[in-house]
XYZ file of C-alpha atoms in Angstrom:
587
model
C 55.564 -1.413 -134.158
C 55.681 -3.270 -137.506
C 56.062 -6.401 -135.449
C 53.024 -6.253 -133.739
C 50.929 -5.122 -136.564
C 51.987 -8.345 -138.504
C 51.090 -10.357 -135.495
C 47.904 -8.791 -135.406
C 47.185 -9.307 -139.114
C 48.201 -13.004 -138.804
C 45.722 -13.289 -136.204
C 43.122 -11.622 -138.161
C 43.537 -14.164 -140.747
C 43.444 -17.262 -138.540
C 40.067 -16.330 -136.917
C 38.703 -15.670 -140.357
C 39.308 -18.646 -141.807
C 36.850 -21.002 -140.410
C 34.308 -18.218 -141.562
C 35.492 -18.076 -145.123
C 33.438 -20.812 -147.233
C 33.971 -19.545 -150.466
C 36.488 -22.298 -150.917
C 34.064 -25.444 -149.719
C 32.759 -27.304 -152.411
C 28.957 -27.980 -152.108
C 29.363 -31.686 -152.215
C 28.083 -34.039 -149.446
C 30.400 -35.385 -146.772
C 30.468 -38.945 -146.303
C 28.635 -40.025 -142.855
C 31.039 -41.617 -140.262
C 28.648 -43.256 -138.261
C 28.585 -46.911 -137.996
C 25.004 -48.330 -137.641
C 24.246 -51.356 -135.123
C 21.676 -53.463 -133.972
C 21.085 -53.253 -130.030
C 22.460 -56.271 -128.730
C 20.668 -58.394 -126.011
C 23.703 -57.312 -123.653
C 26.954 -55.693 -124.858
C 30.660 -56.497 -124.159
C 31.090 -54.130 -121.140
C 28.081 -55.264 -119.334
C 29.419 -59.139 -119.710
C 33.114 -57.906 -118.682
C 31.470 -55.988 -115.749
C 29.579 -59.078 -114.544
C 32.462 -61.437 -114.481
C 35.009 -58.689 -113.005
C 32.531 -58.099 -110.321
C 32.080 -61.806 -109.577
C 35.669 -62.559 -109.738
C 36.678 -59.835 -107.579
C 33.707 -60.810 -104.919
C 35.274 -64.450 -105.138
C 38.435 -63.022 -104.219
C 37.545 -60.800 -101.668
C 35.790 -64.122 -100.030
C 38.743 -65.843 -100.374
C 40.956 -63.138 -98.463
C 38.799 -62.572 -95.549
C 37.907 -66.377 -95.146
C 39.716 -67.489 -91.744
C 39.400 -71.464 -93.093
C 41.553 -70.301 -96.271
C 45.315 -69.934 -95.725
C 45.250 -66.679 -97.767
C 43.619 -64.716 -94.754
C 46.567 -65.834 -92.641
C 49.189 -64.968 -95.108
C 47.794 -61.673 -95.877
C 47.179 -60.431 -92.301
C 45.291 -57.647 -91.177
C 47.170 -55.127 -93.221
C 47.506 -56.887 -96.518
C 43.608 -57.691 -96.449
C 42.349 -54.040 -96.456
C 44.961 -53.478 -99.055
C 43.883 -56.363 -101.413
C 39.790 -55.617 -100.631
C 40.326 -51.823 -100.987
C 41.574 -52.340 -104.132
C 38.928 -55.066 -105.094
C 36.096 -52.926 -104.128
C 37.592 -50.196 -106.389
C 37.678 -52.771 -109.286
C 33.862 -53.563 -108.373
C 32.988 -49.737 -108.502
C 34.617 -49.313 -111.909
C 32.364 -52.170 -113.111
C 29.259 -50.697 -111.403
C 29.998 -47.257 -113.094
C 30.407 -48.939 -116.248
C 26.870 -50.122 -116.109
C 25.155 -47.462 -114.371
C 24.784 -44.562 -116.792
C 23.249 -46.700 -119.561
C 20.594 -47.730 -116.929
C 19.985 -44.378 -115.763
C 19.423 -42.889 -119.443
C 16.812 -45.509 -119.681
C 15.132 -44.729 -116.666
C 14.922 -41.078 -117.611
C 13.876 -42.007 -120.807
C 10.973 -44.523 -119.884
C 9.734 -42.826 -116.578
C 11.377 -39.367 -116.748
C 10.805 -36.016 -118.117
C 13.692 -36.859 -121.037
C 15.414 -33.982 -120.139
C 18.482 -33.046 -121.779
C 20.084 -31.552 -118.413
C 19.192 -35.005 -116.982
C 20.890 -37.029 -119.444
C 23.718 -34.782 -119.493
C 24.049 -34.870 -115.451
C 23.634 -38.782 -115.450
C 26.543 -39.300 -118.641
C 28.928 -36.794 -116.595
C 28.185 -37.873 -113.343
C 27.804 -34.270 -112.356
C 25.259 -32.619 -109.946
C 26.091 -28.964 -110.419
C 24.798 -29.139 -114.213
C 21.684 -26.267 -114.301
C 18.627 -27.233 -114.618
C 18.956 -31.004 -113.518
C 15.854 -32.624 -111.749
C 16.208 -32.788 -107.937
C 15.951 -36.373 -107.651
C 18.527 -36.858 -110.024
C 21.027 -34.893 -108.126
C 20.007 -36.865 -105.456
C 20.776 -40.367 -107.052
C 24.276 -38.968 -108.297
C 25.106 -37.931 -104.814
C 24.283 -41.516 -103.424
C 26.076 -43.220 -106.324
C 29.173 -41.003 -105.567
C 29.162 -41.650 -102.047
C 28.348 -45.240 -102.315
C 32.193 -46.312 -102.767
C 33.446 -43.887 -100.133
C 30.827 -45.705 -97.818
C 31.880 -48.900 -98.679
C 35.698 -48.276 -98.598
C 34.952 -46.823 -94.569
C 32.682 -49.893 -93.924
C 34.744 -52.814 -94.625
C 37.661 -51.137 -92.636
C 35.476 -51.115 -89.186
C 35.701 -55.156 -89.497
C 38.357 -54.998 -87.039
C 39.227 -57.931 -84.284
C 39.265 -60.700 -86.492
C 41.865 -63.732 -86.112
C 43.124 -66.521 -88.488
C 44.997 -69.339 -87.244
C 46.840 -71.752 -89.087
C 48.846 -75.056 -88.024
C 52.733 -74.922 -88.968
C 53.741 -78.040 -87.161
C 52.210 -79.788 -90.251
C 55.523 -78.524 -92.207
C 59.092 -78.589 -91.624
C 58.809 -76.253 -88.618
C 59.929 -77.144 -85.695
C 61.763 -75.818 -82.305
C 64.462 -78.219 -82.050
C 65.766 -79.331 -78.728
C 64.205 -78.870 -75.090
C 65.513 -79.080 -71.684
C 66.081 -76.735 -68.667
C 67.156 -74.197 -70.825
C 67.912 -70.571 -69.924
C 65.077 -68.232 -70.890
C 65.621 -65.307 -73.253
C 66.264 -62.630 -70.992
C 67.335 -59.622 -73.373
C 69.174 -56.822 -71.364
C 69.122 -58.773 -68.272
C 71.213 -61.403 -69.983
C 74.556 -59.796 -68.614
C 73.342 -60.038 -64.846
C 72.016 -63.911 -65.180
C 72.915 -66.286 -62.042
C 70.882 -69.065 -60.074
C 69.412 -66.116 -57.810
C 68.275 -63.998 -60.616
C 66.775 -66.864 -62.529
C 65.065 -68.095 -59.714
C 63.461 -64.551 -58.864
C 62.907 -64.400 -62.865
C 60.876 -67.631 -62.283
C 58.749 -67.083 -59.355
C 58.309 -63.124 -60.281
C 54.773 -63.742 -61.462
C 53.837 -65.904 -58.957
C 54.815 -63.707 -56.425
C 52.829 -60.594 -58.033
C 49.765 -62.751 -58.123
C 50.071 -63.892 -54.274
C 51.615 -60.520 -52.933
C 48.563 -60.110 -50.552
C 47.970 -62.953 -48.303
C 44.260 -61.667 -48.333
C 43.617 -62.738 -51.886
C 41.507 -65.880 -52.484
C 43.736 -68.575 -53.415
C 42.258 -69.941 -57.112
C 41.627 -73.436 -56.311
C 39.108 -74.111 -58.884
C 41.336 -73.085 -61.588
C 44.341 -75.197 -61.131
C 46.807 -75.879 -62.636
C 47.583 -72.118 -63.111
C 50.160 -70.910 -65.694
C 53.048 -68.224 -64.341
C 55.136 -66.201 -66.335
C 57.801 -68.160 -68.719
C 57.648 -71.818 -67.644
C 56.025 -71.916 -64.327
C 53.172 -74.060 -63.305
C 51.158 -74.557 -60.224
C 49.774 -77.729 -60.206
C 47.691 -77.566 -57.052
C 48.158 -75.780 -53.915
C 51.250 -77.739 -52.668
C 52.963 -78.825 -55.987
C 54.550 -76.857 -58.476
C 56.572 -77.383 -61.873
C 58.904 -75.517 -63.990
C 58.671 -76.793 -67.563
C 61.408 -77.801 -70.087
C 61.666 -75.203 -73.014
C 63.095 -74.353 -76.126
C 66.567 -72.961 -76.438
C 66.689 -69.208 -76.132
C 68.029 -68.893 -79.405
C 65.298 -70.583 -81.040
C 62.680 -68.399 -79.158
C 64.261 -65.464 -80.169
C 64.506 -66.314 -83.746
C 60.834 -67.352 -83.578
C 60.370 -63.878 -82.164
C 62.049 -62.063 -84.927
C 59.980 -63.796 -87.763
C 56.743 -62.578 -86.439
C 54.698 -60.322 -88.394
C 52.956 -57.121 -86.809
C 50.657 -58.826 -84.054
C 51.213 -62.289 -84.591
C 51.332 -65.091 -81.884
C 52.468 -68.548 -82.127
C 51.244 -71.045 -79.605
C 53.525 -73.901 -79.280
C 52.030 -77.070 -77.386
C 54.388 -80.021 -76.516
C 54.980 -83.015 -73.868
C 57.838 -81.914 -72.130
C 59.709 -82.823 -68.789
C 60.027 -80.885 -66.044
C 61.236 -80.288 -62.398
C 58.550 -80.683 -60.159
C 58.517 -80.246 -56.297
C 55.604 -81.893 -54.250
C 54.887 -81.230 -50.846
C 55.180 -84.337 -48.548
C 53.075 -84.345 -45.777
C 54.781 -87.036 -43.578
C 56.624 -85.904 -40.227
C 58.180 -89.211 -39.601
C 61.391 -86.885 -39.692
C 60.020 -84.862 -36.632
C 59.040 -88.135 -34.912
C 61.944 -90.441 -35.525
C 65.569 -89.366 -34.445
C 67.123 -92.136 -36.772
C 65.001 -91.138 -39.949
C 66.057 -87.285 -39.309
C 70.062 -88.217 -38.544
C 69.974 -90.506 -42.061
C 68.728 -87.354 -43.922
C 70.699 -85.024 -42.045
C 74.040 -86.977 -42.739
C 73.207 -87.644 -46.476
C 72.792 -83.957 -47.151
C 74.894 -82.389 -49.659
C 76.020 -79.415 -47.638
C 74.350 -79.780 -44.204
C 71.870 -77.473 -42.715
C 72.482 -73.574 -43.770
C 70.942 -70.743 -43.020
C 70.429 -67.068 -43.546
C 69.566 -64.188 -41.121
C 66.479 -62.736 -40.832
C 67.229 -60.037 -38.706
C 64.364 -61.142 -36.060
C 66.400 -63.891 -34.112
C 64.731 -66.420 -36.575
C 66.872 -67.975 -39.441
C 65.810 -69.478 -42.716
C 67.327 -72.644 -43.327
C 67.684 -75.256 -46.441
C 68.881 -78.934 -46.319
C 69.040 -80.901 -49.363
C 69.033 -84.756 -48.961
C 70.808 -86.520 -51.614
C 69.490 -89.885 -52.255
C 69.674 -92.989 -54.390
C 66.609 -93.110 -55.284
C 63.524 -91.311 -56.285
C 62.967 -88.603 -55.430
C 65.223 -85.904 -54.292
C 64.132 -84.409 -50.929
C 64.306 -80.989 -49.688
C 63.748 -79.777 -46.205
C 62.857 -75.676 -45.710
C 61.634 -73.492 -43.168
C 62.073 -70.475 -40.549
C 63.440 -71.484 -37.315
C 64.319 -69.667 -33.852
C 68.084 -69.181 -33.540
C 68.849 -70.611 -30.069
C 72.545 -69.264 -29.809
C 74.138 -65.800 -29.948
C 73.781 -64.426 -33.396
C 77.101 -63.473 -35.389
C 76.684 -60.232 -36.486
C 79.328 -60.040 -38.901
C 78.014 -63.516 -40.959
C 74.621 -63.601 -42.117
C 74.482 -66.895 -43.305
C 75.342 -69.898 -40.852
C 76.462 -73.512 -41.328
C 75.225 -76.548 -38.915
C 77.045 -79.763 -39.482
C 75.894 -81.378 -36.214
C 72.397 -83.065 -36.356
C 72.191 -82.580 -32.096
C 72.790 -78.667 -32.389
C 69.884 -76.906 -30.725
C 69.484 -74.920 -33.900
C 69.298 -77.904 -35.939
C 66.785 -79.488 -33.486
C 64.775 -76.249 -33.980
C 64.961 -76.403 -37.886
C 63.714 -79.925 -37.627
C 60.558 -78.963 -35.759
C 59.828 -76.243 -38.077
C 60.667 -77.199 -41.632
C 58.399 -78.701 -44.376
C 59.451 -81.497 -46.773
C 59.098 -81.618 -50.510
C 60.044 -84.061 -52.969
C 61.695 -83.174 -56.041
C 62.127 -85.185 -59.413
C 61.628 -84.965 -63.228
C 58.167 -85.750 -64.578
C 56.620 -86.008 -67.662
C 54.552 -83.070 -68.126
C 52.906 -81.001 -71.224
C 52.722 -77.246 -71.500
C 51.006 -74.408 -74.115
C 53.209 -71.291 -74.796
C 51.864 -67.858 -76.228
C 54.866 -66.320 -78.278
C 54.725 -62.845 -78.821
C 56.803 -60.434 -80.630
C 57.613 -59.002 -77.403
C 56.625 -61.782 -74.659
C 56.645 -65.319 -74.197
C 54.433 -66.651 -71.825
C 53.298 -70.389 -70.522
C 49.148 -70.277 -70.700
C 48.455 -73.945 -69.970
C 49.879 -77.184 -68.756
C 49.644 -80.224 -66.662
C 51.911 -82.812 -65.244
C 51.333 -86.870 -65.211
C 52.485 -87.153 -61.741
C 54.931 -90.039 -63.345
C 58.466 -89.932 -62.912
C 61.087 -89.995 -65.517
C 63.613 -92.272 -65.261
C 66.685 -90.364 -63.984
C 67.035 -88.133 -60.849
C 68.545 -84.800 -60.623
C 71.800 -85.649 -60.129
C 73.876 -83.463 -57.420
C 76.640 -82.622 -59.916
C 73.863 -80.752 -61.696
C 73.731 -78.477 -58.591
C 76.899 -77.040 -58.695
C 78.414 -77.544 -55.606
C 78.419 -75.469 -52.114
C 77.459 -72.154 -53.538
C 73.824 -73.979 -54.185
C 72.905 -73.058 -51.102
C 74.385 -69.274 -50.311
C 72.799 -68.576 -53.639
C 69.668 -69.342 -53.335
C 69.238 -69.042 -49.458
C 68.575 -64.929 -49.804
C 66.216 -65.426 -52.384
C 64.211 -68.037 -50.480
C 64.207 -65.537 -47.628
C 62.857 -63.057 -49.489
C 59.882 -65.160 -51.203
C 58.798 -66.787 -47.908
C 59.600 -64.746 -44.972
C 56.380 -62.982 -44.779
C 54.255 -65.871 -45.299
C 56.236 -68.080 -42.655
C 56.247 -65.408 -39.792
C 53.228 -63.234 -40.601
C 50.578 -65.233 -42.539
C 51.124 -68.774 -41.775
C 47.839 -69.828 -41.930
C 47.353 -68.304 -45.693
C 45.843 -70.747 -48.699
C 48.938 -69.132 -50.345
C 51.560 -70.736 -48.030
C 52.418 -74.113 -49.270
C 52.040 -73.208 -52.734
C 54.510 -70.648 -52.357
C 56.860 -73.274 -50.808
C 56.549 -75.472 -53.623
C 56.839 -72.264 -56.453
C 60.250 -71.418 -54.302
C 61.525 -75.430 -54.011
C 60.866 -76.235 -58.323
C 62.309 -72.669 -59.062
C 65.405 -73.123 -57.117
C 66.377 -76.401 -58.392
C 65.469 -75.392 -62.145
C 67.436 -72.054 -61.994
C 70.586 -73.813 -60.690
C 70.379 -76.462 -63.345
C 69.722 -73.923 -66.189
C 72.626 -71.573 -65.280
C 75.044 -74.227 -64.255
C 74.476 -76.413 -66.939
C 73.751 -74.024 -69.366
C 76.661 -74.229 -71.928
C 76.042 -78.366 -72.083
C 72.376 -77.912 -72.246
C 72.407 -75.131 -75.184
C 74.190 -77.881 -77.086
C 72.146 -80.677 -76.085
C 75.348 -82.119 -74.390
C 73.890 -82.598 -70.763
C 72.369 -85.760 -69.508
C 69.562 -87.105 -71.613
C 66.696 -86.402 -68.948
C 67.684 -82.769 -68.647
C 68.152 -81.914 -72.478
C 66.626 -83.962 -75.645
C 66.630 -83.379 -79.182
C 62.601 -82.828 -79.750
C 59.624 -82.918 -77.768
C 56.832 -85.521 -78.196
C 53.618 -84.261 -79.688
C 54.725 -80.874 -80.629
C 52.484 -78.717 -82.091
C 52.809 -75.270 -83.492
C 50.289 -72.842 -84.637
C 50.078 -68.995 -85.854
C 47.529 -66.626 -85.416
C 47.464 -63.244 -87.184
C 45.264 -60.446 -86.718
C 42.914 -60.140 -89.809
C 39.482 -58.527 -90.759
C 36.286 -59.833 -88.727
C 34.469 -62.182 -91.078
C 31.357 -61.101 -89.985
C 28.160 -61.629 -92.170
C 27.961 -57.862 -92.786
C 31.467 -57.738 -94.133
C 30.215 -60.689 -96.848
C 27.179 -58.282 -97.432
C 29.587 -54.990 -98.188
C 31.271 -57.191 -100.410
C 28.125 -58.602 -102.069
C 26.235 -55.061 -102.764
C 28.056 -53.991 -105.958
C 27.994 -57.315 -107.795
C 24.175 -57.280 -106.936
C 23.802 -53.814 -108.392
C 25.397 -54.994 -111.347
C 23.076 -57.963 -112.130
C 20.001 -55.811 -111.115
C 21.266 -53.189 -113.515
C 21.678 -55.700 -116.183
C 18.413 -57.338 -115.880
C 16.676 -53.820 -115.991
C 18.494 -53.023 -119.021
C 17.200 -56.239 -120.726
C 13.497 -55.248 -119.577
C 13.776 -51.866 -121.281
C 15.237 -53.578 -124.484
C 12.882 -51.655 -126.716
C 13.579 -48.248 -125.873
C 15.916 -46.738 -128.406
C 19.148 -45.651 -126.269
C 22.324 -47.819 -126.331
C 25.328 -47.832 -124.028
C 26.873 -45.901 -126.737
C 24.561 -42.932 -126.020
C 26.248 -39.704 -125.563
C 27.080 -36.572 -127.300
C 28.040 -38.267 -130.741
C 24.816 -40.089 -130.720
C 22.713 -37.250 -130.066
C 24.683 -35.114 -132.355
C 24.044 -37.516 -134.981
C 20.397 -38.005 -134.508
C 19.301 -34.181 -134.133
C 18.352 -32.071 -136.951
C 20.460 -28.877 -137.497
C 18.157 -26.595 -137.214
C 17.349 -28.051 -133.919
C 20.795 -27.065 -132.371
C 19.582 -23.264 -132.704
C 17.769 -23.981 -129.517
C 20.994 -24.447 -127.784
C 22.426 -21.136 -129.354
C 24.441 -19.187 -126.614
C 25.383 -22.461 -124.684
C 28.514 -23.471 -126.502
C 30.896 -22.484 -123.659
C 28.747 -22.327 -120.383
C 26.996 -25.607 -121.141
C 24.321 -24.155 -119.103
C 20.654 -23.430 -120.454
C 17.727 -20.951 -118.924
C 15.245 -23.697 -118.889
C 14.816 -27.424 -118.993
C 14.971 -28.896 -122.582
C 12.879 -32.085 -123.183
C 14.272 -34.569 -125.748
C 11.720 -36.885 -127.979
C 13.314 -39.768 -129.351
C 11.904 -41.154 -132.454
C 12.848 -44.320 -134.406
C 12.546 -44.192 -137.937
C 12.813 -47.716 -140.137
C 12.414 -48.708 -143.745
C 9.581 -50.008 -145.062
C 9.118 -54.164 -144.025
C 7.775 -55.155 -147.322
C 11.155 -53.699 -149.332
C 13.193 -55.494 -146.646
C 11.379 -58.330 -146.946
C 11.602 -58.498 -150.730
C 15.295 -57.750 -150.858
C 16.260 -60.201 -148.419
C 18.485 -58.172 -145.919
C 18.137 -56.917 -142.518
C 16.308 -53.419 -142.004
C 17.553 -50.296 -140.876
C 16.500 -47.465 -139.124
C 17.291 -44.316 -137.751
C 17.130 -42.466 -134.552
C 15.887 -39.098 -134.583
C 16.222 -36.779 -131.425
C 13.683 -33.846 -131.284
C 14.697 -30.884 -128.464
C 11.713 -29.176 -126.663
C 9.180 -30.896 -128.747
C 5.159 -30.076 -127.971
C 4.871 -33.256 -126.679
C 7.505 -36.200 -125.237
C 7.290 -39.318 -126.800
C 9.418 -42.485 -127.092
C 9.723 -44.866 -130.003
C 10.671 -48.742 -129.650
C 13.163 -50.356 -131.226
C 13.057 -53.732 -132.952
C 15.088 -56.948 -132.513
C 17.790 -57.293 -135.620
C 17.303 -54.134 -136.952
C 20.543 -52.045 -137.428
C 19.806 -48.098 -136.318
C 22.066 -45.275 -137.120
């Protein structure tokens, strides 16, 4: 009990301490206020203007596609930087706005104490605040939030920079294997042939689909190009390792566009039927073939045959087509080989086969490289052959026929037997022939090609006219986006100009609690008794702002700057507003 009593006694002495005035001297304390003259524009306003303008310039640089900064940052980087800069501009706006608003309240409003308090504390909830000021404060609070949402809606922009002007290059080109990813373990010439023709087969899967004559040439998949309705090309590409490395460098939705002059394996339909009319020409082609005539059973008394004519001059020549079997079918062997040019099945093939010339040509292609896909989007070929033929040693021997015939049958038997008049007929043959040559060369020569040790025409250290550009998703640089950036700096400039216009009003940027307590008479504070804790008053309280200055004659006689004092009167009979003079210091 004694402890509690002692504590209580101490608390009583603590509370009574400030109330005991017997020890206070009667001397007047020195004033701590620092008088100032009202500047044309304060340091805070100048800094706010400069900072907002710098932020505006950076925002414009960040989103303008012609500048490299937009590409370097990308969409995610842009929204971070722009969000930060909009926040900086809002801080600048908040630095100049209250000073203007109190001037407007003093000049055009009711000069209410509660309105001043609401403006300076940026609060809508102070009692007896005028409704219009509540609305203005609400708008000012919501304004930066609206801007923060607005700029993020400008999506869908793209920024492109050229990389080929730097050290970026794709290295060597050739009849390279594509990056097959999870399917790399099962690659062979049959699989690569299926891979090369898959996108075309998807587009032509229905024979009733109109043939796109007006869109030639058309790109399909990784490197397949349909030149016209009777010709196709498989374009050379960079190595799979280079392409995979490029994909790993891509950021977000970044896309590279690669254009280059390259070589290609091209198959062109030869409409000459001299081999059908002249037995001598046919026997010469047959006897000069690599592996004679080979066919695969189509299970309907038809075989699909392939004959490769090896020539000592351009171009290589390929015969293929479905022919009727004139002999009993071997149930145990779906693949047949005919070595006699006078064989009835050979003659059946001769009458049904179509002829294609196959050669290397100079072409050009444009690829779109994405993180998860690489696609040829455009291309063309000159029709001019290169200086070297496709050597028979590149085709890999006897297994060439056996590996590709089943794929040829799968690709072409429907068009051959059921839709022979389809506009997709010859184009399907051209795609199949070009892809079977490319697949065989790419697979059989993969080790030499990847190290660029293959013959020069199959692999070469660099492509001519290589052009690489990178496109990244960015903010859409629409005019409204720039307007979003411009709003806050413009408002800051307007606020500053209006403050200059209201220069004579006796309120400065330092107006606040200290300024009002300094300029109000002690007896005036009795009007506010009871609000020391809540800050709430029972009715609106007006404030009259007056200016007291020295006698001008005394100031001139003593050759010094004049001084004055700002007085605040609470709840006067009539509200009046004094005026400042330039060059006078006020306290």
